[in-house]
C-alpha cells in the first residue's frame, strides 16, 4: 500500500502524457514479474521489499483504466462501461479462488510449495496480456483505425462536445485534481468500499475455513458470491446510466454491503455465511461503477488524471485499514465479528458522505450532466 499510494498520481500523469498503450503494458509486465518474484520470499525482509515493489509496479493501473474509459465513453454510457471493467474483480474471485485452492495442493511438486506455484502461475496472464496490450490497445478514438470512418467521427465529435460542454465548470489543472474538496470527499467514500473489497479478498476465505471445510472447498464456496454480484453489477450500472442517477446507486449499494457484513459477523453456518457474503459482494460491486462516474463530471484533462489517481490512492488505503483492523480484533478477541462491524461502519459512513456530497454539489453536477446530455 505504501508504494501504491506514493506513485498513483505520478503514474496516471505519465499515462496521460505518453498514452495508455505503452504505460499499461509497462504496468502489467512489471506487476506480473514482481508478483512471480514473491515465490522467492524467504524471510520478513524479502517479503516486505517485494510487497513494496508490488505496489510500485501496480500503481496507476486502476485509475489509468478509469481515465482511459473517459476518453472513449460519453458520460451517459460511462457507468455501464465501468461496470464491465469491474467484471475483472468478481471474475478473479470466481476463477481465482478455486484455482488458488487447487494450486495450494501442489506442495512438493518440483520441490516447491503450493503457494510458490500459485504466485508463479497466476502471474503469467498479466505478462501475456501486457504484451497483447502493447500491440492491440488504441490510445484515443482519433487513432482507432479499426472503426469505420463515420463511427470514429461520431465518437470523436461526441467526446469533444462533452468536453466543450463542461469546459467552463470543469477543473483542468493538476492542482485542481489534487486539492478539490469533492475529490477528497470521493476518496473518503471510496475508502469505505475499498475496506469492504479487501476484507472479502483477504479474510473471506479464512472466515469460511473456520467453519471446518477444506482449502479446495473454501475456493469453490468463495466463488459463489462474485457470480451473483456480476449479474447484479451489470443491471445496476445499466440502471444508473438509464436514469442518469449516481448518488442513490452508490448509497443503496454501500448500505447493502454494510448490512451483509453485520449478518456475516453473526453467521454460524456455511449457508448463512455465503448468503451474507453474497450481499456484501453485490453491494460493493454495485457501488463502484456509479461512484467512478462522478469525478469526471467536474474534472477533465490533467485534473482528471490527478483527481482519479488521488481518489484511488487515498481510498485504497481503506483496503489496508479494514483488513488490518479485522486481524487486530481477531487477535484480541478470537472472533472476526468486531472487525466486520468496523468495516460495516466504514461502509455506512461512505453512504452518509455520498448523500452529503450530493447535497453540497447537486446544482453544479446537475448543470454539467444536463449540458453533456445535450
mmCIF file of C-alpha atoms in Angstrom:
data_model
loop_
_atom_site.group_PDB
_atom_site.id
_atom_site.type_symbol
_atom_site.label_atom_id
_atom_site.label_comp_id
_atom_site.label_asym_id
_atom_site.label_seq_id
_atom_site.Cartn_x
_atom_site.Cartn_y
_atom_site.Cartn_z
ATOM 1 C CA UNK A 1 0.000 0.000 0.000
ATOM 2 C CA UNK A 2 2.900 2.411 0.673
ATOM 3 C CA UNK A 3 4.414 2.046 -2.801
ATOM 4 C CA UNK A 4 0.964 2.046 -4.375
ATOM 5 C CA UNK A 5 -0.212 5.240 -2.661
ATOM 6 C CA UNK A 6 3.027 7.134 -3.348
ATOM 7 C CA UNK A 7 3.077 6.513 -7.089
ATOM 8 C CA UNK A 8 -0.597 6.535 -8.111
ATOM 9 C CA UNK A 9 -0.689 10.208 -9.146
ATOM 10 C CA UNK A 10 2.707 10.260 -10.953
ATOM 11 C CA UNK A 11 1.764 7.081 -12.799
ATOM 12 C CA UNK A 12 -1.551 8.476 -14.022
ATOM 13 C CA UNK A 13 0.091 11.719 -15.162
ATOM 14 C CA UNK A 14 2.652 9.711 -17.148
ATOM 15 C CA UNK A 15 -0.127 7.696 -18.795
ATOM 16 C CA UNK A 16 -1.982 10.903 -19.662
ATOM 17 C CA UNK A 17 1.178 12.119 -21.389
ATOM 18 C CA UNK A 18 2.619 9.002 -23.106
ATOM 19 C CA UNK A 19 -0.622 7.122 -23.775
ATOM 20 C CA UNK A 20 -2.346 4.062 -22.344
ATOM 21 C CA UNK A 21 -0.839 1.507 -24.736
ATOM 22 C CA UNK A 22 2.770 1.930 -23.614
ATOM 23 C CA UNK A 23 2.045 2.628 -19.961
ATOM 24 C CA UNK A 24 -0.467 -0.168 -19.398
ATOM 25 C CA UNK A 25 1.999 -2.602 -20.960
ATOM 26 C CA UNK A 26 4.707 -1.398 -18.555
ATOM 27 C CA UNK A 27 2.401 -1.708 -15.549
ATOM 28 C CA UNK A 28 1.142 -5.195 -16.362
ATOM 29 C CA UNK A 29 4.539 -6.685 -17.235
ATOM 30 C CA UNK A 30 6.321 -5.327 -14.151
ATOM 31 C CA UNK A 31 3.315 -6.209 -11.988
ATOM 32 C CA UNK A 32 3.443 -9.804 -13.231
ATOM 33 C CA UNK A 33 7.208 -10.087 -12.765
ATOM 34 C CA UNK A 34 7.153 -8.787 -9.186
ATOM 35 C CA UNK A 35 4.161 -10.976 -8.343
ATOM 36 C CA UNK A 36 6.009 -14.052 -9.645
ATOM 37 C CA UNK A 37 9.077 -12.999 -7.652
ATOM 38 C CA UNK A 38 7.032 -13.428 -4.468
ATOM 39 C CA UNK A 39 7.932 -17.122 -4.733
ATOM 40 C CA UNK A 40 11.450 -16.153 -3.591
ATOM 41 C CA UNK A 41 10.267 -14.522 -0.333
ATOM 42 C CA UNK A 42 12.116 -16.464 2.371
ATOM 43 C CA UNK A 43 12.135 -14.080 5.348
ATOM 44 C CA UNK A 44 10.379 -10.977 6.639
ATOM 45 C CA UNK A 45 12.713 -8.544 4.867
ATOM 46 C CA UNK A 46 12.366 -10.038 1.387
ATOM 47 C CA UNK A 47 8.615 -10.305 1.893
ATOM 48 C CA UNK A 48 8.249 -6.607 2.733
ATOM 49 C CA UNK A 49 10.589 -5.488 -0.070
ATOM 50 C CA UNK A 50 8.670 -7.488 -2.665
ATOM 51 C CA UNK A 51 5.315 -6.287 -1.327
ATOM 52 C CA UNK A 52 6.512 -2.675 -1.587
ATOM 53 C CA UNK A 53 7.712 -3.242 -5.149
ATOM 54 C CA UNK A 54 4.393 -4.905 -5.971
ATOM 55 C CA UNK A 55 2.602 -1.676 -5.014
ATOM 56 C CA UNK A 56 5.071 0.375 -7.062
ATOM 57 C CA UNK A 57 4.512 -1.842 -10.114
ATOM 58 C CA UNK A 58 0.705 -1.890 -9.768
ATOM 59 C CA UNK A 59 0.340 1.856 -9.096
ATOM 60 C CA UNK A 60 -1.621 3.573 -11.824
ATOM 61 C CA UNK A 61 -3.341 0.542 -13.326
ATOM 62 C CA UNK A 62 -6.815 1.034 -11.883
ATOM 63 C CA UNK A 63 -7.022 4.854 -12.116
ATOM 64 C CA UNK A 64 -5.352 4.587 -15.517
ATOM 65 C CA UNK A 65 -8.137 2.362 -16.817
ATOM 66 C CA UNK A 66 -10.797 4.650 -15.321
ATOM 67 C CA UNK A 67 -9.142 7.633 -17.031
ATOM 68 C CA UNK A 68 -8.839 5.670 -20.275
ATOM 69 C CA UNK A 69 -12.571 4.908 -20.279
ATOM 70 C CA UNK A 70 -13.326 8.649 -20.061
ATOM 71 C CA UNK A 71 -11.574 9.044 -23.437
ATOM 72 C CA UNK A 72 -13.882 6.535 -25.117
ATOM 73 C CA UNK A 73 -17.310 6.575 -23.440
ATOM 74 C CA UNK A 74 -19.658 9.574 -23.111
ATOM 75 C CA UNK A 75 -20.955 10.236 -19.610
ATOM 76 C CA UNK A 76 -24.364 8.719 -20.360
ATOM 77 C CA UNK A 77 -22.728 5.334 -21.069
ATOM 78 C CA UNK A 78 -19.805 5.508 -18.661
ATOM 79 C CA UNK A 79 -21.403 3.737 -15.689
ATOM 80 C CA UNK A 80 -22.115 0.625 -17.721
ATOM 81 C CA UNK A 81 -18.649 0.729 -19.296
ATOM 82 C CA UNK A 82 -17.044 0.883 -15.858
ATOM 83 C CA UNK A 83 -19.333 -1.910 -14.733
ATOM 84 C CA UNK A 84 -17.953 -4.134 -17.493
ATOM 85 C CA UNK A 85 -14.410 -3.213 -16.456
ATOM 86 C CA UNK A 86 -15.315 -4.139 -12.891
ATOM 87 C CA UNK A 87 -16.125 -7.609 -14.157
ATOM 88 C CA UNK A 88 -12.451 -8.268 -13.509
ATOM 89 C CA UNK A 89 -12.757 -8.163 -9.713
ATOM 90 C CA UNK A 90 -15.597 -10.681 -9.233
ATOM 91 C CA UNK A 91 -14.291 -12.816 -12.107
ATOM 92 C CA UNK A 92 -10.959 -13.001 -10.303
ATOM 93 C CA UNK A 93 -12.784 -14.459 -7.301
ATOM 94 C CA UNK A 94 -14.916 -16.779 -9.437
ATOM 95 C CA UNK A 95 -11.973 -18.358 -11.243
ATOM 96 C CA UNK A 96 -9.079 -17.369 -8.995
ATOM 97 C CA UNK A 97 -10.402 -18.812 -5.741
ATOM 98 C CA UNK A 98 -10.876 -22.394 -6.999
ATOM 99 C CA UNK A 99 -7.636 -22.161 -8.989
ATOM 100 C CA UNK A 100 -5.706 -20.922 -5.959
ATOM 101 C CA UNK A 101 -7.196 -23.711 -3.872
ATOM 102 C CA UNK A 102 -6.002 -26.287 -6.414
ATOM 103 C CA UNK A 103 -2.538 -24.738 -6.705
ATOM 104 C CA UNK A 104 -2.099 -24.737 -2.932
ATOM 105 C CA UNK A 105 -2.455 -28.517 -3.106
ATOM 106 C CA UNK A 106 0.713 -28.716 -5.276
ATOM 107 C CA UNK A 107 3.017 -28.900 -2.252
ATOM 108 C CA UNK A 108 6.224 -30.738 -3.124
ATOM 109 C CA UNK A 109 5.823 -30.640 -6.928
ATOM 110 C CA UNK A 110 9.303 -29.900 -8.382
ATOM 111 C CA UNK A 111 10.434 -29.184 -4.831
ATOM 112 C CA UNK A 112 8.231 -26.085 -4.478
ATOM 113 C CA UNK A 113 5.483 -25.195 -2.019
ATOM 114 C CA UNK A 114 1.912 -24.827 -3.220
ATOM 115 C CA UNK A 115 1.939 -21.093 -2.503
ATOM 116 C CA UNK A 116 5.034 -20.707 -4.709
ATOM 117 C CA UNK A 117 3.278 -22.405 -7.614
ATOM 118 C CA UNK A 118 0.326 -20.075 -7.055
ATOM 119 C CA UNK A 119 2.472 -16.952 -7.405
ATOM 120 C CA UNK A 120 4.300 -18.271 -10.483
ATOM 121 C CA UNK A 121 1.310 -19.476 -12.465
ATOM 122 C CA UNK A 122 -1.073 -16.656 -11.578
ATOM 123 C CA UNK A 123 1.480 -14.072 -12.771
ATOM 124 C CA UNK A 124 1.584 -15.473 -16.303
ATOM 125 C CA UNK A 125 -1.720 -13.931 -17.538
ATOM 126 C CA UNK A 126 -0.549 -10.429 -16.561
ATOM 127 C CA UNK A 127 2.691 -10.903 -18.511
ATOM 128 C CA UNK A 128 0.924 -12.216 -21.612
ATOM 129 C CA UNK A 129 -1.829 -9.595 -21.584
ATOM 130 C CA UNK A 130 0.728 -6.833 -21.015
ATOM 131 C CA UNK A 131 2.328 -7.727 -24.354
ATOM 132 C CA UNK A 132 -1.098 -8.015 -26.024
ATOM 133 C CA UNK A 133 -1.979 -4.512 -24.769
ATOM 134 C CA UNK A 134 1.159 -3.070 -26.382
ATOM 135 C CA UNK A 135 0.211 -4.365 -29.825
ATOM 136 C CA UNK A 136 -3.563 -4.003 -29.768
ATOM 137 C CA UNK A 137 -4.609 -1.161 -27.438
ATOM 138 C CA UNK A 138 -5.572 2.171 -29.050
ATOM 139 C CA UNK A 139 -4.774 5.325 -27.096
ATOM 140 C CA UNK A 140 -7.567 7.610 -28.316
ATOM 141 C CA UNK A 141 -10.649 7.397 -30.568
ATOM 142 C CA UNK A 142 -8.868 9.578 -33.128
ATOM 143 C CA UNK A 143 -6.388 6.737 -33.710
ATOM 144 C CA UNK A 144 -8.998 3.958 -33.926
ATOM 145 C CA UNK A 145 -8.413 2.774 -37.499
ATOM 146 C CA UNK A 146 -10.450 -0.352 -36.706
ATOM 147 C CA UNK A 147 -13.593 1.822 -36.510
ATOM 148 C CA UNK A 148 -15.489 2.819 -39.635
ATOM 149 C CA UNK A 149 -14.926 6.445 -40.644
ATOM 150 C CA UNK A 150 -18.454 7.518 -39.678
ATOM 151 C CA UNK A 151 -18.251 5.651 -36.346
ATOM 152 C CA UNK A 152 -14.921 7.236 -35.494
ATOM 153 C CA UNK A 153 -16.166 10.692 -36.486
ATOM 154 C CA UNK A 154 -19.300 10.294 -34.368
ATOM 155 C CA UNK A 155 -17.328 9.192 -31.298
ATOM 156 C CA UNK A 156 -14.712 11.947 -31.622
ATOM 157 C CA UNK A 157 -17.411 14.582 -32.062
ATOM 158 C CA UNK A 158 -19.409 13.215 -29.126
ATOM 159 C CA UNK A 159 -16.419 13.319 -26.793
ATOM 160 C CA UNK A 160 -15.355 16.777 -27.990
ATOM 161 C CA UNK A 161 -18.885 18.082 -27.479
ATOM 162 C CA UNK A 162 -18.978 16.682 -23.949
ATOM 163 C CA UNK A 163 -15.616 18.211 -23.075
ATOM 164 C CA UNK A 164 -16.728 21.560 -24.524
ATOM 165 C CA UNK A 165 -19.986 21.424 -22.562
ATOM 166 C CA UNK A 166 -18.177 21.118 -19.257
ATOM 167 C CA UNK A 167 -15.209 23.307 -20.203
ATOM 168 C CA UNK A 168 -16.426 26.303 -18.203
ATOM 169 C CA UNK A 169 -17.217 24.443 -14.994
ATOM 170 C CA UNK A 170 -14.719 21.580 -15.077
ATOM 171 C CA UNK A 171 -11.325 21.790 -13.413
ATOM 172 C CA UNK A 172 -8.321 21.124 -15.649
ATOM 173 C CA UNK A 173 -5.108 21.806 -13.709
ATOM 174 C CA UNK A 174 -3.043 19.262 -11.785
ATOM 175 C CA UNK A 175 -3.547 21.187 -8.534
ATOM 176 C CA UNK A 176 -7.317 21.187 -9.054
ATOM 177 C CA UNK A 177 -7.278 17.425 -9.214
ATOM 178 C CA UNK A 178 -5.232 17.134 -6.034
ATOM 179 C CA UNK A 179 -6.928 19.723 -3.815
ATOM 180 C CA UNK A 180 -10.549 19.738 -4.966
ATOM 181 C CA UNK A 181 -12.775 19.169 -1.889
ATOM 182 C CA UNK A 182 -15.063 16.898 -3.909
ATOM 183 C CA UNK A 183 -12.065 14.752 -4.839
ATOM 184 C CA UNK A 184 -11.174 14.366 -1.164
ATOM 185 C CA UNK A 185 -14.805 13.548 -0.305
ATOM 186 C CA UNK A 186 -14.941 10.882 -3.018
ATOM 187 C CA UNK A 187 -11.641 9.499 -1.722
ATOM 188 C CA UNK A 188 -13.172 9.003 1.713
ATOM 189 C CA UNK A 189 -16.271 7.384 0.186
ATOM 190 C CA UNK A 190 -14.020 5.051 -1.784
ATOM 191 C CA UNK A 191 -12.078 4.357 1.438
ATOM 192 C CA UNK A 192 -15.087 2.501 2.840
ATOM 193 C CA UNK A 193 -15.749 0.499 -0.325
ATOM 194 C CA UNK A 194 -12.074 -0.478 -0.536
ATOM 195 C CA UNK A 195 -12.156 -1.670 3.065
ATOM 196 C CA UNK A 196 -15.070 -3.901 2.138
ATOM 197 C CA UNK A 197 -13.484 -5.188 -1.062
ATOM 198 C CA UNK A 198 -10.170 -6.107 0.554
ATOM 199 C CA UNK A 199 -11.974 -7.650 3.512
ATOM 200 C CA UNK A 200 -13.578 -10.052 1.046
ATOM 201 C CA UNK A 201 -10.294 -10.740 -0.734
ATOM 202 C CA UNK A 202 -8.164 -11.281 2.361
ATOM 203 C CA UNK A 203 -10.469 -12.529 5.110
ATOM 204 C CA UNK A 204 -13.475 -14.186 3.439
ATOM 205 C CA UNK A 205 -11.545 -17.433 2.769
ATOM 206 C CA UNK A 206 -10.329 -17.522 6.385
ATOM 207 C CA UNK A 207 -13.816 -16.829 7.729
ATOM 208 C CA UNK A 208 -15.267 -19.620 5.584
ATOM 209 C CA UNK A 209 -12.475 -22.014 6.552
ATOM 210 C CA UNK A 210 -13.157 -21.598 10.274
ATOM 211 C CA UNK A 211 -16.427 -23.459 9.691
ATOM 212 C CA UNK A 212 -14.351 -26.607 9.133
ATOM 213 C CA UNK A 213 -14.135 -27.037 5.348
ATOM 214 C CA UNK A 214 -11.074 -27.932 3.225
ATOM 215 C CA UNK A 215 -8.960 -25.423 1.265
ATOM 216 C CA UNK A 216 -10.417 -26.672 -2.020
ATOM 217 C CA UNK A 217 -13.975 -26.344 -0.722
ATOM 218 C CA UNK A 218 -13.170 -22.837 0.518
ATOM 219 C CA UNK A 219 -12.086 -21.931 -3.010
ATOM 220 C CA UNK A 220 -15.350 -23.103 -4.553
ATOM 221 C CA UNK A 221 -17.566 -21.593 -1.843
ATOM 222 C CA UNK A 222 -15.715 -18.277 -2.086
ATOM 223 C CA UNK A 223 -16.517 -18.178 -5.822
ATOM 224 C CA UNK A 224 -20.293 -18.253 -5.304
ATOM 225 C CA UNK A 225 -20.909 -14.630 -4.116
ATOM 226 C CA UNK A 226 -19.000 -12.996 -7.015
ATOM 227 C CA UNK A 227 -21.021 -14.973 -9.580
ATOM 228 C CA UNK A 228 -24.222 -13.349 -8.286
ATOM 229 C CA UNK A 229 -22.575 -9.925 -7.942
ATOM 230 C CA UNK A 230 -21.503 -9.905 -11.612
ATOM 231 C CA UNK A 231 -25.121 -10.095 -12.746
ATOM 232 C CA UNK A 232 -26.267 -7.520 -10.193
ATOM 233 C CA UNK A 233 -23.464 -5.112 -11.126
ATOM 234 C CA UNK A 234 -24.339 -5.127 -14.825
ATOM 235 C CA UNK A 235 -28.024 -4.471 -14.138
ATOM 236 C CA UNK A 236 -27.245 -1.802 -11.518
ATOM 237 C CA UNK A 237 -24.762 0.036 -13.777
ATOM 238 C CA UNK A 238 -27.188 -0.068 -16.690
ATOM 239 C CA UNK A 239 -29.958 1.333 -14.484
ATOM 240 C CA UNK A 240 -27.641 4.093 -13.251
ATOM 241 C CA UNK A 241 -26.884 5.138 -16.840
ATOM 242 C CA UNK A 242 -30.504 4.896 -17.975
ATOM 243 C CA UNK A 243 -31.758 7.079 -15.113
ATOM 244 C CA UNK A 244 -28.688 9.356 -15.167
ATOM 245 C CA UNK A 245 -28.511 8.944 -11.377
ATOM 246 C CA UNK A 246 -25.352 8.177 -9.395
ATOM 247 C CA UNK A 247 -25.845 9.231 -5.771
ATOM 248 C CA UNK A 248 -28.525 6.774 -4.630
ATOM 249 C CA UNK A 249 -26.975 3.981 -6.663
ATOM 250 C CA UNK A 250 -23.864 4.408 -4.503
ATOM 251 C CA UNK A 251 -25.727 4.939 -1.225
ATOM 252 C CA UNK A 252 -28.025 1.917 -1.502
ATOM 253 C CA UNK A 253 -25.160 -0.345 -2.582
ATOM 254 C CA UNK A 254 -22.990 0.746 0.374
ATOM 255 C CA UNK A 255 -25.876 0.182 2.784
ATOM 256 C CA UNK A 256 -26.443 -3.315 1.379
ATOM 257 C CA UNK A 257 -22.760 -4.204 1.816
ATOM 258 C CA UNK A 258 -22.805 -2.848 5.376
ATOM 259 C CA UNK A 259 -25.866 -4.913 6.282
ATOM 260 C CA UNK A 260 -24.275 -8.002 4.701
ATOM 261 C CA UNK A 261 -21.171 -7.635 6.872
ATOM 262 C CA UNK A 262 -23.282 -7.348 10.025
ATOM 263 C CA UNK A 263 -25.124 -10.532 9.061
ATOM 264 C CA UNK A 264 -21.823 -12.291 8.258
ATOM 265 C CA UNK A 265 -20.493 -11.391 11.711
ATOM 266 C CA UNK A 266 -23.261 -13.416 13.343
ATOM 267 C CA UNK A 267 -23.484 -16.272 10.811
ATOM 268 C CA UNK A 268 -22.661 -19.725 12.201
ATOM 269 C CA UNK A 269 -23.489 -21.910 9.199
ATOM 270 C CA UNK A 270 -21.967 -22.236 5.748
ATOM 271 C CA UNK A 271 -25.259 -21.397 4.014
ATOM 272 C CA UNK A 272 -25.863 -18.324 6.176
ATOM 273 C CA UNK A 273 -22.299 -17.082 5.766
ATOM 274 C CA UNK A 274 -22.252 -17.491 1.982
ATOM 275 C CA UNK A 275 -25.631 -15.726 1.742
ATOM 276 C CA UNK A 276 -24.271 -12.817 3.811
ATOM 277 C CA UNK A 277 -21.053 -12.624 1.773
ATOM 278 C CA UNK A 278 -23.178 -12.595 -1.387
ATOM 279 C CA UNK A 279 -24.980 -9.482 -0.134
ATOM 280 C CA UNK A 280 -21.611 -7.864 0.640
ATOM 281 C CA UNK A 281 -20.264 -8.730 -2.812
ATOM 282 C CA UNK A 282 -23.346 -7.339 -4.528
ATOM 283 C CA UNK A 283 -23.193 -4.096 -2.550
ATOM 284 C CA UNK A 284 -19.504 -3.408 -3.084
ATOM 285 C CA UNK A 285 -19.536 -4.392 -6.762
ATOM 286 C CA UNK A 286 -22.611 -2.266 -7.483
ATOM 287 C CA UNK A 287 -21.278 0.811 -5.650
ATOM 288 C CA UNK A 288 -18.085 1.231 -7.632
ATOM 289 C CA UNK A 289 -19.206 1.911 -11.251
ATOM 290 C CA UNK A 290 -21.588 4.798 -10.376
ATOM 291 C CA UNK A 291 -19.041 6.100 -7.860
ATOM 292 C CA UNK A 292 -16.333 6.280 -10.521
ATOM 293 C CA UNK A 293 -18.721 8.053 -12.885
ATOM 294 C CA UNK A 294 -18.753 11.055 -10.526
ATOM 295 C CA UNK A 295 -15.208 12.544 -10.738
ATOM 296 C CA UNK A 296 -15.246 13.210 -14.483
ATOM 297 C CA UNK A 297 -18.460 15.221 -14.117
ATOM 298 C CA UNK A 298 -16.322 18.043 -12.735
ATOM 299 C CA UNK A 299 -12.759 17.140 -13.779
ATOM 300 C CA UNK A 300 -11.052 16.895 -17.153
ATOM 301 C CA UNK A 301 -7.560 16.790 -18.660
ATOM 302 C CA UNK A 302 -4.665 16.689 -16.196
ATOM 303 C CA UNK A 303 -7.078 17.368 -13.326
ATOM 304 C CA UNK A 304 -8.963 14.176 -14.183
ATOM 305 C CA UNK A 305 -5.687 12.234 -14.263
ATOM 306 C CA UNK A 306 -4.603 13.509 -10.848
ATOM 307 C CA UNK A 307 -8.090 13.557 -9.323
ATOM 308 C CA UNK A 308 -8.907 9.960 -10.242
ATOM 309 C CA UNK A 309 -5.481 8.825 -9.043
ATOM 310 C CA UNK A 310 -5.854 10.793 -5.788
ATOM 311 C CA UNK A 311 -9.255 9.233 -5.087
ATOM 312 C CA UNK A 312 -7.844 5.770 -5.730
ATOM 313 C CA UNK A 313 -4.616 6.417 -3.808
ATOM 314 C CA UNK A 314 -6.297 7.678 -0.631
ATOM 315 C CA UNK A 315 -9.358 5.478 -0.961
ATOM 316 C CA UNK A 316 -7.373 2.290 -1.410
ATOM 317 C CA UNK A 317 -5.797 2.819 2.000
ATOM 318 C CA UNK A 318 -9.150 1.549 3.249
ATOM 319 C CA UNK A 319 -8.005 -1.761 1.814
ATOM 320 C CA UNK A 320 -5.260 -1.664 4.426
ATOM 321 C CA UNK A 321 -7.246 -0.230 7.334
ATOM 322 C CA UNK A 322 -10.230 -2.591 7.116
ATOM 323 C CA UNK A 323 -8.427 -5.941 6.896
ATOM 324 C CA UNK A 324 -5.765 -4.787 9.391
ATOM 325 C CA UNK A 325 -8.452 -3.921 11.928
ATOM 326 C CA UNK A 326 -10.129 -7.296 11.387
ATOM 327 C CA UNK A 327 -6.803 -9.047 12.027
ATOM 328 C CA UNK A 328 -6.132 -6.997 15.159
ATOM 329 C CA UNK A 329 -9.604 -7.595 16.586
ATOM 330 C CA UNK A 330 -9.303 -11.298 15.785
ATOM 331 C CA UNK A 331 -6.031 -11.453 17.733
ATOM 332 C CA UNK A 332 -7.575 -9.625 20.682
ATOM 333 C CA UNK A 333 -10.927 -11.403 20.843
ATOM 334 C CA UNK A 334 -10.541 -14.622 18.882
ATOM 335 C CA UNK A 335 -13.511 -13.597 16.703
ATOM 336 C CA UNK A 336 -13.945 -11.887 13.335
ATOM 337 C CA UNK A 337 -17.199 -10.203 14.430
ATOM 338 C CA UNK A 338 -15.768 -6.949 15.840
ATOM 339 C CA UNK A 339 -13.642 -6.309 12.767
ATOM 340 C CA UNK A 340 -16.574 -6.989 10.434
ATOM 341 C CA UNK A 341 -18.672 -4.487 12.407
ATOM 342 C CA UNK A 342 -15.874 -1.921 11.963
ATOM 343 C CA UNK A 343 -15.826 -2.353 8.167
ATOM 344 C CA UNK A 344 -19.632 -2.235 8.116
ATOM 345 C CA UNK A 345 -19.375 1.119 9.902
ATOM 346 C CA UNK A 346 -16.954 2.425 7.240
ATOM 347 C CA UNK A 347 -19.412 1.487 4.503
ATOM 348 C CA UNK A 348 -22.229 3.184 6.402
ATOM 349 C CA UNK A 349 -20.015 6.292 6.594
ATOM 350 C CA UNK A 350 -19.454 6.085 2.826
ATOM 351 C CA UNK A 351 -23.217 6.150 2.303
ATOM 352 C CA UNK A 352 -23.624 9.208 4.540
ATOM 353 C CA UNK A 353 -20.740 11.062 2.858
ATOM 354 C CA UNK A 354 -22.217 10.339 -0.576
ATOM 355 C CA UNK A 355 -25.507 11.895 0.492
ATOM 356 C CA UNK A 356 -23.766 14.962 1.949
ATOM 357 C CA UNK A 357 -21.629 15.353 -1.170
ATOM 358 C CA UNK A 358 -24.645 15.205 -3.459
ATOM 359 C CA UNK A 359 -26.443 17.902 -1.462
ATOM 360 C CA UNK A 360 -23.444 20.241 -1.481
ATOM 361 C CA UNK A 361 -22.669 19.850 -5.190
ATOM 362 C CA UNK A 362 -26.041 18.993 -6.709
ATOM 363 C CA UNK A 363 -26.588 22.237 -8.655
ATOM 364 C CA UNK A 364 -23.134 22.186 -10.265
ATOM 365 C CA UNK A 365 -23.256 18.488 -11.112
ATOM 366 C CA UNK A 366 -26.781 18.735 -12.471
ATOM 367 C CA UNK A 367 -25.782 21.593 -14.780
ATOM 368 C CA UNK A 368 -22.764 19.665 -16.070
ATOM 369 C CA UNK A 369 -24.749 16.484 -16.592
ATOM 370 C CA UNK A 370 -27.532 18.309 -18.429
ATOM 371 C CA UNK A 371 -25.074 20.102 -20.696
ATOM 372 C CA UNK A 372 -23.270 16.859 -21.509
ATOM 373 C CA UNK A 373 -26.564 15.102 -22.266
ATOM 374 C CA UNK A 374 -27.414 17.706 -24.902
#
